[in-house]
XYZ file of C-alpha atoms in Angstrom:
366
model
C 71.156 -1.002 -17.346
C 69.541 2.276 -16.267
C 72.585 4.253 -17.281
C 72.168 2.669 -21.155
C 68.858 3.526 -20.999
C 69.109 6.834 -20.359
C 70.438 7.986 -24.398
C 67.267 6.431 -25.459
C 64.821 8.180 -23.095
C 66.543 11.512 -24.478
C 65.471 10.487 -27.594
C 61.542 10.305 -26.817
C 59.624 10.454 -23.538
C 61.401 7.310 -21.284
C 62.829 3.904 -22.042
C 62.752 0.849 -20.500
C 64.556 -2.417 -20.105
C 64.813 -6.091 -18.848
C 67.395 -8.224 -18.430
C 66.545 -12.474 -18.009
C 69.192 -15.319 -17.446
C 67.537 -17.568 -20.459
C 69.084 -20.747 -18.488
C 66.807 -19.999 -15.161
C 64.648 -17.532 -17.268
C 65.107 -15.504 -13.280
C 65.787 -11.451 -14.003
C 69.128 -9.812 -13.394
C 67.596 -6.610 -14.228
C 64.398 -4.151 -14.423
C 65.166 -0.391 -15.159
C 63.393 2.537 -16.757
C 64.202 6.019 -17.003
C 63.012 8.166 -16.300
C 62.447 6.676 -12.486
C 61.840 8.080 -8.955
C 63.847 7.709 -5.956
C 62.361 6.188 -2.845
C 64.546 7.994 -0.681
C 63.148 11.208 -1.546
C 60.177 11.781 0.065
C 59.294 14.747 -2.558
C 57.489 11.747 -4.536
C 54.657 11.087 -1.852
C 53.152 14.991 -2.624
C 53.421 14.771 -6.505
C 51.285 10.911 -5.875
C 48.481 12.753 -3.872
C 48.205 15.578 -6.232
C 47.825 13.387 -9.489
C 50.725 15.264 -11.002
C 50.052 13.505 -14.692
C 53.605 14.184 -15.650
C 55.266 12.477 -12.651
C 51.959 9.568 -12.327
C 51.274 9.309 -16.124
C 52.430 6.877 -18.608
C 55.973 8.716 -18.880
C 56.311 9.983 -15.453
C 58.611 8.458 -13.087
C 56.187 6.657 -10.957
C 54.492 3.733 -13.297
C 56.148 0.686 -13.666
C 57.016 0.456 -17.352
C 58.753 -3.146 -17.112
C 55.843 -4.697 -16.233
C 52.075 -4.436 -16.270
C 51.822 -0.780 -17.083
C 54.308 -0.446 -19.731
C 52.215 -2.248 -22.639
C 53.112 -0.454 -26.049
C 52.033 -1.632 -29.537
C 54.185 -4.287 -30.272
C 55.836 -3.181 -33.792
C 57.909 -6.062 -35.494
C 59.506 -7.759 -32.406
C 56.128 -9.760 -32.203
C 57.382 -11.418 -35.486
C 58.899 -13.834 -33.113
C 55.361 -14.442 -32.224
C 54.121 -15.249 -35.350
C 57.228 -16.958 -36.280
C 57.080 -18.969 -33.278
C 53.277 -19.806 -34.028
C 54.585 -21.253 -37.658
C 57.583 -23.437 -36.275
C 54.474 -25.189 -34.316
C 52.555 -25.531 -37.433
C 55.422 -27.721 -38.747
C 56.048 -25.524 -41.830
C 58.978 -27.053 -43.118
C 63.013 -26.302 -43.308
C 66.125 -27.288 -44.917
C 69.608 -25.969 -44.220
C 71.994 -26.623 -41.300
C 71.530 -24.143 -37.672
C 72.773 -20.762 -39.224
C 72.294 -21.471 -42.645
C 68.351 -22.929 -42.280
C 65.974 -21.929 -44.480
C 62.588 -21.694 -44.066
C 59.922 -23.841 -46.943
C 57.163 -21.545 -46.723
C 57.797 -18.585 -49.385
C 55.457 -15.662 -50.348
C 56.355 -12.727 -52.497
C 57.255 -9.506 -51.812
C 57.275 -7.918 -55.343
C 54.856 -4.857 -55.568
C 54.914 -1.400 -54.355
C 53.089 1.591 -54.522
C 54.269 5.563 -53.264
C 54.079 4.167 -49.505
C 56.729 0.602 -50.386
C 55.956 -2.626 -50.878
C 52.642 -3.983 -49.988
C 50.285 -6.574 -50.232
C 46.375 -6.716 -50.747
C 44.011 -9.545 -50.112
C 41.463 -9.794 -52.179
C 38.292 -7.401 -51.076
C 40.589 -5.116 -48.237
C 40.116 -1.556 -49.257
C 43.926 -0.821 -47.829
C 47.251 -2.665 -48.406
C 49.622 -2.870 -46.103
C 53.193 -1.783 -46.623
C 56.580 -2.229 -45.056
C 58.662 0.896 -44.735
C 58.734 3.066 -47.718
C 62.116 3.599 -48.044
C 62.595 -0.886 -48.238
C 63.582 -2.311 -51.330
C 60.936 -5.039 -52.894
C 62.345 -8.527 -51.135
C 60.997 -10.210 -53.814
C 60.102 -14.233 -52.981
C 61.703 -14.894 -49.395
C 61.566 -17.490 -46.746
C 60.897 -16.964 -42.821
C 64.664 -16.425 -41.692
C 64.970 -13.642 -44.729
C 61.676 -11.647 -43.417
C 63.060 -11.560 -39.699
C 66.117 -10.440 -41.051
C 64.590 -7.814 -43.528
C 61.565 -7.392 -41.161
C 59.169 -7.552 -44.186
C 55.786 -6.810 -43.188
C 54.406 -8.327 -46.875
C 55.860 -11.449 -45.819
C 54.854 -11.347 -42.117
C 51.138 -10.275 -43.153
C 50.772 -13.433 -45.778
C 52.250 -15.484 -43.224
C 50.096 -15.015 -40.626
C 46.882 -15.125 -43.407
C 48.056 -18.517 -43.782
C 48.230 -19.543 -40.380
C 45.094 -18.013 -39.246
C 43.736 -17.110 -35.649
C 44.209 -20.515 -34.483
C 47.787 -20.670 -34.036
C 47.986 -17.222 -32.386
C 45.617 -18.636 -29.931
C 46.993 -21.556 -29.247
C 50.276 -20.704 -28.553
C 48.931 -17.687 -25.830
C 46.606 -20.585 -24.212
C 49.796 -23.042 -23.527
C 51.108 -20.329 -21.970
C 53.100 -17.520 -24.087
C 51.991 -14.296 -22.246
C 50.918 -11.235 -25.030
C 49.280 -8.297 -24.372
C 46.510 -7.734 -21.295
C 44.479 -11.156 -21.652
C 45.147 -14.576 -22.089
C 42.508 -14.485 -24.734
C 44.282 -13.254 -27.371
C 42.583 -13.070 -30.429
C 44.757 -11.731 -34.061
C 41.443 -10.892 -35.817
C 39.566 -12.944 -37.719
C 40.837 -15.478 -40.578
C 41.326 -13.432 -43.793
C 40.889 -9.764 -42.335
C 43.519 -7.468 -42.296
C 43.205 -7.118 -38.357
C 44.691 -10.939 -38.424
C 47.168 -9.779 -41.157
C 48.479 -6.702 -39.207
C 48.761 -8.512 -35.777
C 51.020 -10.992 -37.743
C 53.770 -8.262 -38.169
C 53.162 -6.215 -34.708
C 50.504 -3.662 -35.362
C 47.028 -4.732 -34.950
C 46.032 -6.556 -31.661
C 50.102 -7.019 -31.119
C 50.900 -5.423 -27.914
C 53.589 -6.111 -25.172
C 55.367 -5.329 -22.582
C 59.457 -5.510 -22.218
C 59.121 -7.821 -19.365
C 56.781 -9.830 -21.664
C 59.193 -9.286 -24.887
C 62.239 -10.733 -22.990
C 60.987 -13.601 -22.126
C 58.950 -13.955 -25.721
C 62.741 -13.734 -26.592
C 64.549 -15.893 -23.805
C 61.852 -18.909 -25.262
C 63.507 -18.682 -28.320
C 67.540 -18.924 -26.640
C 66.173 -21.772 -24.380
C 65.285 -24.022 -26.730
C 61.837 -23.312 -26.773
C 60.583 -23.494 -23.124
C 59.534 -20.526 -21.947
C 59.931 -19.514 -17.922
C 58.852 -17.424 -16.028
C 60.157 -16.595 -12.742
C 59.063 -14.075 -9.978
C 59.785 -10.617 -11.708
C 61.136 -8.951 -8.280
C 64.823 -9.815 -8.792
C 64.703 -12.149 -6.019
C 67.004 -14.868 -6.532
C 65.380 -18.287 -5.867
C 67.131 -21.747 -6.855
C 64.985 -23.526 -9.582
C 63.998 -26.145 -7.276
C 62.349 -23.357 -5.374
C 59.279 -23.726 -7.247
C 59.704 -19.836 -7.994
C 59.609 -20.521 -11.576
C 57.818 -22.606 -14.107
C 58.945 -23.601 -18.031
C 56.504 -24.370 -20.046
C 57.758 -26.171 -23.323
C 56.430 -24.001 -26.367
C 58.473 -25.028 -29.173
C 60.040 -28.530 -29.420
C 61.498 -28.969 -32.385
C 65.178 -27.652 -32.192
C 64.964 -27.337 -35.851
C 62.462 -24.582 -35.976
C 64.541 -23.283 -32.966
C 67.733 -22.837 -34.801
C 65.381 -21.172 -37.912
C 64.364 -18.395 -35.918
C 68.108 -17.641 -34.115
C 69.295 -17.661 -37.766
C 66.527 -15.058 -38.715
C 67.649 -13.276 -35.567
C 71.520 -13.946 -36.645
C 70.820 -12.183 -40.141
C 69.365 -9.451 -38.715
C 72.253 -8.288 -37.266
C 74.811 -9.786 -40.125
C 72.980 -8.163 -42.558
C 69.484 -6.636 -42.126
C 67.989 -4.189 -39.997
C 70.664 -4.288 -37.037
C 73.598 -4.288 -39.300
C 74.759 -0.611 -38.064
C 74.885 -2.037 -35.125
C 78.569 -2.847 -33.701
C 79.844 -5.865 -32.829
C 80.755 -7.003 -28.912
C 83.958 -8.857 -28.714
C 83.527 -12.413 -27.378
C 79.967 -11.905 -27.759
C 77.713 -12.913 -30.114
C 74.437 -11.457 -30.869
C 71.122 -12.376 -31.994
C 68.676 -9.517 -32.477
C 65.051 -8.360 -33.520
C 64.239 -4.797 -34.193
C 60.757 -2.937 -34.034
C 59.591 0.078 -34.940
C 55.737 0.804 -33.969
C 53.585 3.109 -35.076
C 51.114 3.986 -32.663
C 48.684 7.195 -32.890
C 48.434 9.268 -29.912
C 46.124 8.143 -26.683
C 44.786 10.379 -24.253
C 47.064 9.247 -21.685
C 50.146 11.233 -23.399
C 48.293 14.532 -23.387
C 50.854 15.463 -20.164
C 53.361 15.263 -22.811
C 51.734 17.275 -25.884
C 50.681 14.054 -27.898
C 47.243 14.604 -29.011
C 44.677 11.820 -29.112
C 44.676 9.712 -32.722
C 47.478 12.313 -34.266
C 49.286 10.410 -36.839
C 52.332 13.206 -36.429
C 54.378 11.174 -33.842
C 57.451 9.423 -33.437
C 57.013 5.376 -32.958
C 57.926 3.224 -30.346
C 61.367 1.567 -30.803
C 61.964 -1.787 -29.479
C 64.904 -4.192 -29.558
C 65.129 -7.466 -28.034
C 68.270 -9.363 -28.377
C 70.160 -12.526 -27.093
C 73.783 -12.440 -26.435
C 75.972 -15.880 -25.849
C 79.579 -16.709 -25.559
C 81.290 -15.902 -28.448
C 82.822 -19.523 -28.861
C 79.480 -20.984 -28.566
C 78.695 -22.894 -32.056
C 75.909 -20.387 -33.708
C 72.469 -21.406 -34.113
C 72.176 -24.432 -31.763
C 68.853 -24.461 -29.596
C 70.264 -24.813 -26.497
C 73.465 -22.878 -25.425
C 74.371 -22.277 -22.025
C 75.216 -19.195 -20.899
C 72.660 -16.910 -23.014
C 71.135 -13.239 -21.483
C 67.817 -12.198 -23.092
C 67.368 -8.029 -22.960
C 64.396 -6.696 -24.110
C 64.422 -2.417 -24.725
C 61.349 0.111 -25.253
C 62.241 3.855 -26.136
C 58.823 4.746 -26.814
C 57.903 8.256 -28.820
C 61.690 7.896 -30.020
C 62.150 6.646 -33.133
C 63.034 2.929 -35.066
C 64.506 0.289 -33.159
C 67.344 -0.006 -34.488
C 68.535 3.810 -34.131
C 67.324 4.024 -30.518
C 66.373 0.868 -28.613
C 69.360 -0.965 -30.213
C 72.525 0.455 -29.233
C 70.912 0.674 -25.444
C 70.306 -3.286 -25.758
C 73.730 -3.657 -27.151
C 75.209 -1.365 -24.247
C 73.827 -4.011 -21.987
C 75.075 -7.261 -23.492
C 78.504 -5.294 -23.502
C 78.176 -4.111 -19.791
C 77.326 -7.704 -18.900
C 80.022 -9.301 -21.431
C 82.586 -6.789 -19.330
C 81.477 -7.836 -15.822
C 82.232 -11.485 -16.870
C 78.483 -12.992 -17.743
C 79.998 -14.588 -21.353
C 83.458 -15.909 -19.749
C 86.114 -14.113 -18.389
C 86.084 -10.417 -18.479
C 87.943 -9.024 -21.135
């Protein structure tokens, strides 16, 4: 893992990853890069100095898998609000890859910046990318596929806070508290949480399991995050049911599924006996004081975004789309200050999958 990482954390300031068995939801993996080894004392002296390039939020010495590493979110937290609809029963119809979701909204004007959408009385839109076509009127599993921030932003005006918090109290960890609040009902705050900017922040640890609820089924688990291997019955882990309608399950893996067929994570390549279920997300973020060590100046706009990708990988010969499939890995990637997700933080997830598809975690190695 820390050796596909390390393309990615060329590409910006560091990179990060985590690795989750989504039947046990234990972790086969935690790696960053860059990262400091314990076996050198050399470490102990840049510590007690406060050496902000080897302490800071890029150095080697934070944990950025876990409670350190939170970065803006970007559109991976579409899962989020995705998640929050399934559990407001917004309807379906289709069959496992071919669902679709009921709830459309349009995606039909544009300005110099891309598409957008204004609610009455905001004095700014907000856009998807410049460079994306209109999507025109689209359901749930289209938008994760397309990763259309028009949709995402109606969506979660239409929802409001309450889902958002609702899901976080039964037990969905986001961001620092578990009093998560998307902004108030109408405002844009709500509407820009909905598609990752906003008051969407994560962490990869948090991401892969976000991720790992959706290839369970809809329970999501969380087990101690030390690597130490401890039999279910341990009591090292708990699953908390989040989504239970296998339905709205098998909506989001075909969002997910269509991403990588044919939306943002097409350029992606394929993994034989492997199939793939991915999310990309590209976050823009303006500069915080903590990345003056690495010449980022506070609220500059002139910066590269974060890129995340979280995927799920399962047997090849697995039927696609059904809630629960043994066998499933979640990976969760951060590149931050490196670009979009799919350029950067997706071909290190994909490296993974294959690494793990190769060592024999999707059937026999190949």
């Amino acid at each position: 893992v820390a050796a596909a990482l390390e393309p990615a954390a060329a590409r910006g300031l560091a990179a990060a990853a985590v690795v989750l068995d989504v039947d046990t939801g234990q972790v086969l993996a935690r790696a960053q890069v860059p990262d400091y080894d314990p076996a050198d004392p050399r470490w102990r002296a840049r510590v007690l100095a406060g050496d902000r390039r080897f302490t800071g939020a890029y150095g080697p010495w934070p944990d950025k898998t876990g409670i350190r590493g939170f970065f803006q979110a970007g559109s991976v937290f579409k899962l989020v609000t995705a998640m929050a609809a399934v559990r407001s029963a917004h309807p379906r119809e289709g069959r496992r890859c071919s669902l679709t979701g009921g709830t459309f909204f349009d995606c039909t004007k544009r300005d110099e910046h891309g598409p957008l959408f204004r609610a009455p009385g905001w004095t700014e839109p907000v856009h998807d990318h410049w460079r994306d076509r209109n999507h025109g009127r689209i359901e749930i599993t289209e938008a994760l596929a397309v990763s259309c921030n028009v949709f995402f932003a109606q969506l979660g005006l239409a929802l409001g806070p309450e889902p958002f918090r609702a899901i976080v109290a039964d037990g969905l960890e986001v961001g620092w508290s578990p009093d998560f609040d998307a902004g108030p009902a109408g405002s844009r705050t709500l509407a820009s949480t909905a598609f990752g900017q906003g008051a969407a922040a994560l962490n990869v640890m948090q991401a892969a399991r976000i991720v790992a609820t959706v290839g369970s089924g809809g329970v999501y688990r969380k087990c101690d995050p030390s690597m130490r291997w401890t039999p279910p019955e341990g009591g090292a882990c708990t699953g908390i049911p989040i989504l239970q309608d296998d339905e709205g399950v098998s909506l989001l893996l075909a969002g997910m599924r269509r991403a990588v067929d044919a939306g943002t994570a097409r350029s992606l390549p394929g993994l034989q006996g492997v199939r793939v279920y991915g999310k990309t997300g590209t976050a823009d973020d303006p500069g915080r004081a903590e990345e003056a060590p690495w010449g980022i100046r506070r609220r500059s706009e002139a910066v590269l975004p974060h890129a995340w990708f979280v995927a799920l990988g399962e047997p090849g010969s697995a039927d696609p789309c059904e809630p629960r499939t043994p066998g499933r890995l979640a990976v969760a990637v951060v590149a931050p200050r490196s670009g979009t997700g799919a350029a950067v933080a997706g071909p290190a997830a994909l490296a993974i999958l294959g690494a793990a598809n190769g060592l024999g975690y999707f059937g026999a190695p190949p």
